[in-house]
CSV table of C-alpha atoms in Angstrom, one decimal:
chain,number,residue,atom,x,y,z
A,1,UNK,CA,-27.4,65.5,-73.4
A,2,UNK,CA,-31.0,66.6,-73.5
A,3,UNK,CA,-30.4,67.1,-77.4
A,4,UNK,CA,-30.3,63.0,-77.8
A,5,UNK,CA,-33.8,62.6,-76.7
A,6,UNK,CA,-35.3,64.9,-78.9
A,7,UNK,CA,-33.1,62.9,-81.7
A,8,UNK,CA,-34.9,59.6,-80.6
A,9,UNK,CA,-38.1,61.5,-81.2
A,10,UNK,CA,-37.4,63.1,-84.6
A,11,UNK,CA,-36.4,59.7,-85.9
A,12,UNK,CA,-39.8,57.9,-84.7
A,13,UNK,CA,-41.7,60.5,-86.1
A,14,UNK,CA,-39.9,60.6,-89.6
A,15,UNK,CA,-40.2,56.6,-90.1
A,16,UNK,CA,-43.9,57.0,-88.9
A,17,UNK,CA,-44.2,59.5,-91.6
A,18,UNK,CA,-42.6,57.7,-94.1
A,19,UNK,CA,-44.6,54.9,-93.2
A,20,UNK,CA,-48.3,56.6,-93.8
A,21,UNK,CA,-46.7,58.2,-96.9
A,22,UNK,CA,-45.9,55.1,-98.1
A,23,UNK,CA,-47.8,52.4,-96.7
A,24,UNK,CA,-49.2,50.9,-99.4
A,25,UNK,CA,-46.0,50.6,-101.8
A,26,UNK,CA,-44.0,48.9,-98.7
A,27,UNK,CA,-44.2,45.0,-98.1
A,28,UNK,CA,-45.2,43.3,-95.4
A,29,UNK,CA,-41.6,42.9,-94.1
A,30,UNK,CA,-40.5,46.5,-95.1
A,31,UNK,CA,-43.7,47.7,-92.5
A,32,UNK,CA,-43.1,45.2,-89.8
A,33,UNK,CA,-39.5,46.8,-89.4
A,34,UNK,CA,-40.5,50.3,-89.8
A,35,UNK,CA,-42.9,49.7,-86.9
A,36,UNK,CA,-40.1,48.1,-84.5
A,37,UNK,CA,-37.8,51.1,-85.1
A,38,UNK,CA,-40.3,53.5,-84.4
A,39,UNK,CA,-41.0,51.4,-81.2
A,40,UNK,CA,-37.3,51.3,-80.3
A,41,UNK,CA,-37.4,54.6,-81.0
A,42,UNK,CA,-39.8,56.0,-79.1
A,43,UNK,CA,-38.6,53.6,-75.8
A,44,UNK,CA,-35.5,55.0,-76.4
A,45,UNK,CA,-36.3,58.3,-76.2
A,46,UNK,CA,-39.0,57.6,-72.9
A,47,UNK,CA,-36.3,55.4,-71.0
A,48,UNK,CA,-33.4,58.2,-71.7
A,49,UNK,CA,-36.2,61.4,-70.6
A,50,UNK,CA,-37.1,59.5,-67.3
A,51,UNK,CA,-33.3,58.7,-66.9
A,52,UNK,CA,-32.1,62.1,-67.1
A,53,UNK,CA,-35.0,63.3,-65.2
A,54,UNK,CA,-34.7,61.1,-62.2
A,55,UNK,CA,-30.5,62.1,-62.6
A,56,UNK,CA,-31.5,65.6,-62.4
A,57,UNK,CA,-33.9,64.9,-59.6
A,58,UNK,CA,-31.2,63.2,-57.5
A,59,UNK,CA,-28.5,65.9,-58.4
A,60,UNK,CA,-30.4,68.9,-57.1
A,61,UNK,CA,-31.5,66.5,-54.0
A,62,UNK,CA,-27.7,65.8,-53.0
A,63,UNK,CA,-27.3,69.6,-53.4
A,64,UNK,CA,-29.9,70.9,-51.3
A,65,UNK,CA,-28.5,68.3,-48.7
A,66,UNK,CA,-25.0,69.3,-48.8
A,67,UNK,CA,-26.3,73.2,-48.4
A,68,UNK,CA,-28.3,72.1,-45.1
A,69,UNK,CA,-25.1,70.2,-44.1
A,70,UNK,CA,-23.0,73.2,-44.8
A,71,UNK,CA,-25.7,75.9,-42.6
A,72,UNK,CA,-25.3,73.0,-40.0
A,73,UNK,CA,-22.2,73.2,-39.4
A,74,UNK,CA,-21.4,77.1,-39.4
């Protein structure tokens, strides 16, 4: 699920692109959304990184744990 991030990322960065290319044919209303989709972009990439960090984090926690639990009881 890594992959998804990187998606969130590719898409801010392409509307921000499209956005400086194109800045002055857009209206007002036309940049206004541009701008919110690259901000729910960009949260959407942060808040699914720190999620699968902290997941990963945990994960290699509860393994180290059940290892020392294992050693303990041999």
């Amino acid at each position: 699920m890594k992959y998804i991030e990187y998606v969130y990322l590719v898409v801010a960065l392409m509307i921000g692109i499209t956005l400086v290319t194109e800045f002055e044919h857009l209206t007002t209303s036309t940049k206004i959304v541009f701008l919110v989709a690259i901000a729910l972009a960009g949260f959407m990439f942060s808040f699914r990184r720190s999620q699968r960090l902290k997941f990963e984090k945990r994960f290699k926690e509860e393994l180290r744990q059940l290892e020392e639990d294992e050693q303990e009881t041999e």
